[in-house]
Short mmCIF file of C-alpha atoms in Angstrom, two decimals:
data_model
loop_
_atom_site.label_atom_id
_atom_site.label_comp_id
_atom_site.label_asym_id
_atom_site.label_seq_id
_atom_site.Cartn_x
_atom_site.Cartn_y
_atom_site.Cartn_z
CA MET A 125 0.00 0.00 0.00
CA VAL A 126 1.29 3.44 -0.87
CA SER A 127 2.04 5.79 2.01
CA TRP A 128 2.21 9.47 1.17
CA VAL A 129 5.00 11.45 2.84
CA ARG A 130 5.77 15.09 2.15
CA PRO A 131 9.40 16.02 1.50
CA PRO A 132 11.23 17.10 4.67
CA ALA A 133 11.37 20.82 5.27
CA PRO A 134 14.36 22.41 3.56
CA SER A 135 17.44 22.92 5.70
CA SER A 136 20.29 25.26 4.89
CA VAL A 137 21.52 24.68 1.35
CA PRO A 138 25.29 24.70 0.90
CA SER A 139 26.77 27.32 -1.39
CA TYR A 140 28.33 26.16 -4.62
CA PRO A 141 30.87 27.81 -6.90
CA LEU A 142 29.47 29.83 -9.77
CA LEU A 143 28.59 27.54 -12.68
CA ALA A 144 29.18 24.40 -10.62
CA VAL A 145 25.96 22.64 -11.55
CA VAL A 146 24.77 19.57 -13.45
CA ILE A 147 22.01 20.42 -15.94
CA LEU A 148 19.78 17.74 -17.47
CA VAL A 149 19.30 18.99 -20.97
CA LYS A 150 17.30 16.45 -22.95
CA ARG A 151 13.59 15.71 -22.62
CA THR A 152 13.61 11.94 -23.00
CA GLY A 153 10.34 10.12 -23.59
CA GLN A 154 7.29 10.54 -21.41
CA LEU A 155 6.61 10.57 -17.68
CA GLY A 156 8.10 7.21 -16.68
CA ASN A 157 11.39 7.88 -18.46
CA ARG A 158 11.67 11.37 -17.02
CA LEU A 159 10.94 10.19 -13.48
CA PHE A 160 13.62 7.53 -13.61
CA LEU A 161 16.24 9.82 -15.13
CA PHE A 162 15.58 12.56 -12.58
CA ALA A 163 15.51 10.04 -9.73
CA HIS A 164 18.90 8.56 -10.61
CA PHE A 165 20.50 12.01 -10.70
CA LEU A 166 18.72 12.99 -7.47
CA ALA A 167 20.01 9.89 -5.71
CA ASN A 168 23.52 10.59 -6.95
CA ALA A 169 23.35 14.26 -5.94
CA ALA A 170 22.01 13.31 -2.50
CA GLU A 171 24.91 10.93 -2.02
CA TYR A 172 27.70 13.19 -3.27
CA GLY A 173 26.40 16.69 -2.57
CA TYR A 174 26.45 18.64 -5.82
CA GLU A 175 24.02 21.09 -7.38
CA LEU A 176 21.48 19.78 -9.88
CA ALA A 177 19.11 21.53 -12.29
CA ASN A 178 16.52 19.73 -14.39
CA PRO A 179 14.66 22.01 -16.79
CA SER A 180 13.74 18.92 -18.84
CA PHE A 181 11.19 17.95 -16.16
CA GLY A 182 9.38 21.28 -16.28
CA GLY A 183 6.27 20.02 -18.08
CA TYR A 184 5.57 17.50 -15.32
CA ALA A 185 6.64 19.69 -12.40
CA PRO A 186 3.14 20.83 -11.28
CA PHE A 187 2.07 17.26 -10.47
CA PHE A 188 4.59 16.34 -7.74
CA GLU A 189 5.25 17.74 -4.29
CA ALA A 190 8.94 18.55 -4.60
CA THR A 191 8.86 19.91 -8.13
CA ALA A 192 5.65 21.89 -7.59
CA THR A 193 6.95 23.59 -4.44
CA GLY A 194 10.69 23.68 -5.10
CA ASN A 195 11.19 21.89 -1.77
CA PHE A 196 13.70 19.12 -2.32
CA GLY A 197 14.25 18.56 1.39
CA GLY A 198 17.37 20.71 1.58
CA LEU A 199 19.07 19.27 -1.48
CA PRO A 200 20.56 21.88 -3.84
CA VAL A 201 18.16 20.95 -6.63
CA ARG A 202 16.07 23.19 -8.85
CA LEU A 203 14.20 23.01 -12.13
CA HIS A 204 15.49 26.11 -13.91
CA ALA A 205 19.03 25.93 -15.21
CA PHE A 206 19.51 29.69 -15.12
CA ARG A 207 18.41 32.48 -12.82
CA GLN A 208 16.63 34.05 -15.78
CA SER A 209 14.17 31.25 -16.52
CA GLY A 210 13.76 32.39 -20.11
CA LEU A 211 17.31 31.30 -20.81
CA ASP A 212 16.19 27.70 -20.33
CA ARG A 213 14.60 27.99 -23.76
CA LEU A 214 18.08 28.01 -25.23
CA LEU A 215 18.29 24.34 -24.28
CA ASN A 216 15.54 23.65 -26.81
CA LEU A 217 18.14 24.28 -29.50
CA VAL A 218 20.18 21.24 -28.48
CA GLN A 219 17.47 18.63 -27.92
CA HIS A 220 18.48 16.67 -31.02
CA PRO A 221 21.66 14.59 -30.54
CA ARG A 222 23.18 16.10 -33.67
CA ALA A 223 22.67 19.63 -32.35
CA PHE A 224 24.19 18.66 -29.01
CA GLY A 225 27.10 17.13 -30.91
CA LEU A 226 27.71 20.47 -32.62
CA LEU A 227 27.73 22.13 -29.21
CA GLN A 228 30.31 19.60 -28.05
CA SER A 229 32.43 20.50 -31.07
CA ALA A 230 32.24 24.15 -30.08
CA SER A 231 32.88 23.50 -26.39
CA ARG A 232 35.81 25.94 -26.41
CA LEU A 233 33.19 28.70 -26.38
CA LEU A 234 31.85 27.48 -23.04
CA PRO A 235 33.33 28.17 -19.60
CA ARG A 236 36.66 26.45 -18.98
CA ARG A 237 35.25 24.02 -16.43
CA ALA A 238 32.48 22.69 -18.65
CA ALA A 239 31.72 19.08 -19.55
CA LEU A 240 29.18 17.95 -22.13
CA LEU A 241 28.11 14.36 -21.58
CA THR A 242 26.05 11.96 -23.67
CA ASP A 243 25.07 8.38 -22.95
CA GLN A 244 25.93 5.62 -25.39
CA ALA A 245 22.95 3.92 -27.00
CA GLY A 246 22.20 0.69 -25.16
CA GLN A 247 24.77 1.29 -22.43
CA ASP A 248 24.36 2.82 -18.98
CA TYR A 249 26.51 5.77 -17.98
CA ASP A 250 27.57 5.16 -14.36
CA LEU A 251 27.21 8.36 -12.34
CA ASN A 252 29.64 7.00 -9.74
CA GLN A 253 32.58 7.49 -12.09
CA PRO A 254 35.28 9.64 -10.43
CA ALA A 255 35.65 11.80 -13.53
CA TYR A 256 31.93 12.60 -13.56
CA LEU A 257 31.83 13.38 -9.84
CA ALA A 258 34.85 15.66 -10.11
CA ALA A 259 33.19 17.56 -12.95
CA ALA A 260 29.84 17.75 -11.11
CA ARG A 261 31.44 19.29 -8.04
CA SER A 262 33.66 21.81 -9.76
CA GLY A 263 32.15 22.96 -13.03
CA LEU A 264 29.26 23.08 -15.46
CA VAL A 265 27.99 19.70 -16.69
CA LEU A 266 25.41 19.40 -19.45
CA ALA A 267 23.97 15.86 -19.51
CA HIS A 268 22.16 14.86 -22.71
CA GLY A 269 20.54 11.42 -22.81
CA TRP A 270 18.48 8.97 -20.82
CA GLN A 271 20.76 6.15 -19.68
CA PHE A 272 22.59 7.97 -16.91
CA ARG A 273 22.31 5.65 -13.91
CA ASP A 274 23.29 5.26 -10.26
CA LYS A 275 21.60 2.01 -9.33
CA ARG A 276 23.38 1.65 -6.00
CA ASN A 277 22.29 5.01 -4.64
CA PHE A 278 18.89 4.78 -6.32
CA ALA A 279 18.22 1.83 -4.00
CA ARG A 280 19.89 3.48 -1.00
CA HIS A 281 17.83 6.66 -1.31
CA GLY A 282 14.59 4.99 -2.38
CA ALA A 283 12.62 6.39 0.57
CA LEU A 284 13.77 9.93 -0.24
CA LEU A 285 12.81 9.52 -3.89
CA ARG A 286 9.33 8.39 -2.91
CA GLN A 287 8.95 11.47 -0.71
CA LEU A 288 10.10 13.86 -3.40
CA PHE A 289 7.89 12.34 -6.09
CA ALA A 290 4.70 12.06 -4.06
CA PRO A 291 1.88 13.49 -6.19
CA ILE A 292 0.30 16.75 -5.09
CA GLU A 293 -2.67 16.60 -2.73
CA THR A 294 -5.41 16.77 -5.39
CA HIS A 295 -4.10 13.62 -7.06
CA ARG A 296 -3.23 11.88 -3.78
CA LEU A 297 -6.80 12.25 -2.60
CA ALA A 298 -8.23 11.00 -5.89
CA VAL A 299 -5.99 7.92 -5.81
CA ALA A 300 -6.76 7.23 -2.15
CA ALA A 301 -10.52 7.46 -2.77
CA LEU A 302 -10.33 5.11 -5.75
CA LEU A 303 -8.29 2.47 -3.95
CA SER A 304 -10.39 2.71 -0.80
CA ALA A 305 -13.58 2.09 -2.78
CA LEU A 306 -12.04 -0.92 -4.54
CA ARG A 307 -10.81 -2.51 -1.34
CA GLN A 308 -14.23 -2.36 0.26
CA THR A 309 -15.32 -5.21 -2.03
CA ALA A 310 -12.01 -6.80 -3.05
CA ASP A 311 -9.26 -8.72 -1.30
CA VAL A 312 -6.81 -8.43 -4.20
CA VAL A 313 -6.48 -5.49 -6.58
CA VAL A 314 -4.57 -6.21 -9.79
CA GLY A 315 -3.50 -3.18 -11.77
CA VAL A 316 -3.54 -3.60 -15.55
CA HIS A 317 -1.56 -1.10 -17.59
CA ILE A 318 -3.11 -1.02 -21.06
CA ARG A 319 -0.94 1.13 -23.28
CA ARG A 320 -1.98 1.99 -26.78
CA GLY A 321 -1.30 5.34 -28.47
CA ASP A 322 2.41 5.51 -29.30
CA TYR A 323 2.74 1.73 -28.88
CA ALA A 324 1.09 1.29 -32.27
CA THR A 325 4.45 2.19 -33.81
CA TYR A 326 6.95 1.70 -30.96
CA ASN A 327 9.14 -1.36 -31.64
CA ASN A 328 7.04 -2.02 -34.75
CA GLY A 329 3.91 -2.45 -32.63
CA ALA A 330 5.29 -5.48 -30.77
CA TYR A 331 3.56 -4.47 -27.52
CA TYR A 332 0.38 -3.04 -29.01
CA TYR A 333 -1.90 -5.70 -27.53
CA ASP A 334 -5.64 -6.02 -28.07
CA ASN A 335 -8.17 -6.37 -25.26
CA ALA A 336 -8.33 -10.14 -25.72
CA THR A 337 -4.62 -10.39 -24.88
CA TYR A 338 -5.07 -8.41 -21.68
CA ALA A 339 -8.19 -10.39 -20.73
CA ARG A 340 -6.31 -13.67 -21.19
CA ALA A 341 -3.51 -12.41 -18.94
CA MET A 342 -6.00 -11.25 -16.32
CA ARG A 343 -7.74 -14.63 -16.26
CA ALA A 344 -4.37 -16.34 -15.89
CA VAL A 345 -3.63 -14.23 -12.82
CA GLN A 346 -7.07 -14.81 -11.29
CA GLU A 347 -6.86 -18.58 -11.79
CA GLN A 348 -3.67 -18.71 -9.71
CA LEU A 349 -5.16 -16.84 -6.76
CA PRO A 350 -7.21 -18.69 -4.12
CA ALA A 351 -10.85 -19.00 -5.13
CA SER A 352 -11.84 -17.50 -1.78
CA ARG A 353 -10.09 -14.22 -2.63
CA ARG A 354 -12.21 -11.51 -4.20
CA VAL A 355 -10.22 -10.14 -7.14
CA VAL A 356 -10.80 -6.88 -8.99
CA PHE A 357 -8.80 -5.58 -11.94
CA LEU A 358 -8.06 -1.88 -12.15
CA LEU A 359 -7.76 -0.93 -15.83
CA CYS A 360 -5.43 1.97 -16.55
CA SER A 361 -5.52 2.90 -20.23
CA ASN A 362 -4.72 5.89 -22.41
CA GLU A 363 -7.80 5.22 -24.54
CA GLU A 364 -11.45 4.26 -24.07
CA LEU A 365 -12.07 0.56 -23.40
CA ASN A 366 -14.93 -1.78 -24.27
CA PHE A 367 -15.68 -3.50 -20.97
CA ALA A 368 -17.58 -6.26 -22.79
CA ASP A 369 -14.17 -7.59 -23.85
CA PHE A 370 -13.47 -8.44 -20.20
CA ALA A 371 -16.60 -10.51 -19.57
CA GLY A 372 -16.40 -12.76 -16.52
CA LEU A 373 -13.85 -10.55 -14.78
CA ARG A 374 -14.49 -7.88 -12.18
CA VAL A 375 -13.05 -4.73 -13.71
CA HIS A 376 -12.95 -1.08 -12.75
CA ALA A 377 -11.65 1.86 -14.75
CA ALA A 378 -9.08 4.20 -13.24
CA THR A 379 -9.66 7.95 -13.35
CA GLY A 380 -7.84 8.36 -16.66
CA HIS A 381 -5.49 11.07 -15.39
CA PHE A 382 -1.95 9.95 -16.23
CA VAL A 383 -0.56 10.79 -12.78
CA GLU A 384 -3.50 9.30 -10.87
CA ASP A 385 -3.41 6.13 -12.97
CA LEU A 386 0.32 5.77 -12.30
CA TYR A 387 -0.04 6.08 -8.54
CA ALA A 388 -3.18 3.95 -8.48
CA LEU A 389 -1.08 1.18 -10.04
CA ALA A 390 1.45 1.79 -7.27
CA GLY A 391 -1.28 1.05 -4.74
CA CYS A 392 -2.31 -2.31 -6.22
CA ASP A 393 -1.26 -5.77 -5.07
CA TYR A 394 0.02 -6.82 -8.50
CA VAL A 395 0.67 -4.95 -11.75
CA VAL A 396 0.73 -6.43 -15.25
CA GLY A 397 1.25 -4.74 -18.60
CA PRO A 398 3.55 -4.35 -21.60
CA PRO A 399 7.20 -3.35 -21.12
CA SER A 400 7.09 0.28 -19.99
CA SER A 401 8.93 2.54 -17.58
CA TYR A 402 5.47 3.77 -16.50
CA SER A 403 4.58 0.48 -14.79
CA MET A 404 8.19 0.09 -13.62
CA TRP A 405 7.86 3.35 -11.71
CA ALA A 406 4.56 2.20 -10.20
CA SER A 407 6.24 -1.01 -9.06
CA PHE A 408 9.22 0.84 -7.58
CA TYR A 409 7.15 3.54 -5.92
CA GLY A 410 4.56 1.26 -4.34
CA GLN A 411 6.90 -1.74 -3.97
CA VAL A 412 4.35 -3.75 -5.94
CA PRO A 413 5.17 -7.00 -7.80
CA LEU A 414 5.17 -6.39 -11.55
CA LEU A 415 5.15 -8.65 -14.59
CA HIS A 416 5.68 -7.38 -18.11
CA LEU A 417 3.98 -9.04 -21.05
CA GLU A 418 6.87 -9.52 -23.46
CA GLN A 419 4.75 -11.68 -25.80
CA PRO A 420 0.98 -11.73 -26.42
CA ASN A 421 0.73 -15.45 -25.56
CA GLN A 422 3.17 -15.36 -22.66
CA ASP A 423 2.65 -17.79 -19.79
CA LEU A 424 1.93 -15.89 -16.58
CA ARG A 425 3.02 -17.29 -13.22
CA LEU A 426 2.55 -15.44 -9.95
CA GLN A 427 6.08 -16.40 -8.88
CA ASP A 428 7.43 -14.41 -11.83
CA PHE A 429 6.02 -11.12 -10.53
CA ALA A 430 8.74 -9.06 -8.85
CA VAL A 431 9.14 -5.60 -7.37
CA PHE A 432 11.11 -3.39 -9.74
CA LEU A 433 13.94 -1.76 -7.80
CA ASP A 434 15.77 0.34 -10.38
CA GLN A 435 15.86 1.29 -14.07
#
């Protein structure tokens, strides 16, 4: 069950040298991707004590406690890269990897202590590298990419990350009301992440499953639970669903708000869905066992569900 905790009140923030800051430049993917990227940098900054700015998260900032209030519990973290927030728009010019590459080529025009970092496709960039930490503490670092990772400190600072990324009160209350109503008549709540939209083309549509595929997976889960347990399936989808396709199953639609659906999944007992960082975040945040449907006819076993601990 999800417990909502506000970020701790800010304490004194240490002073940092001028232009000693790590700036996350690239807007990578949608909410799940952005949460994980920000969280890995936050965990690393919390461990090593450097200043962090993430203008790439700005579009999602109003939905979470820390980013909506600017209260990161005393950590030297902010959203705007520059004191004049309008200057953040300059980062729009280097969203494309090729444009960022041109900036790297012209790095002599930047301050002397400046590092421009990109991840390598398919490979994690370890934020514990001494060279990275030295740059983060002493100069300007522009990080462009999505596979920057600190898995060790992500796990170590998991409780802090959950505090910082608690949804704002409006969405917390909506999620709490939904889950409370479900649990009045159910012993087990199974969250089902039904993702359509961009998945029609992502990976050549490999994970663009029809309702029959989801219904088959749901029945497989229900059959493995004790018959005495009352099971309800919470359907979280980015499109309208035909409930007739889930005949014989107790189903309930989530609110349809992308933040509320995410945190409702985090409050379930199990989560199933296609490979997605969205459901991974729900599993991490709520410490809920998750199983991804890698194939439409995949065998589902309860023992294969596992809490996702990092990305």
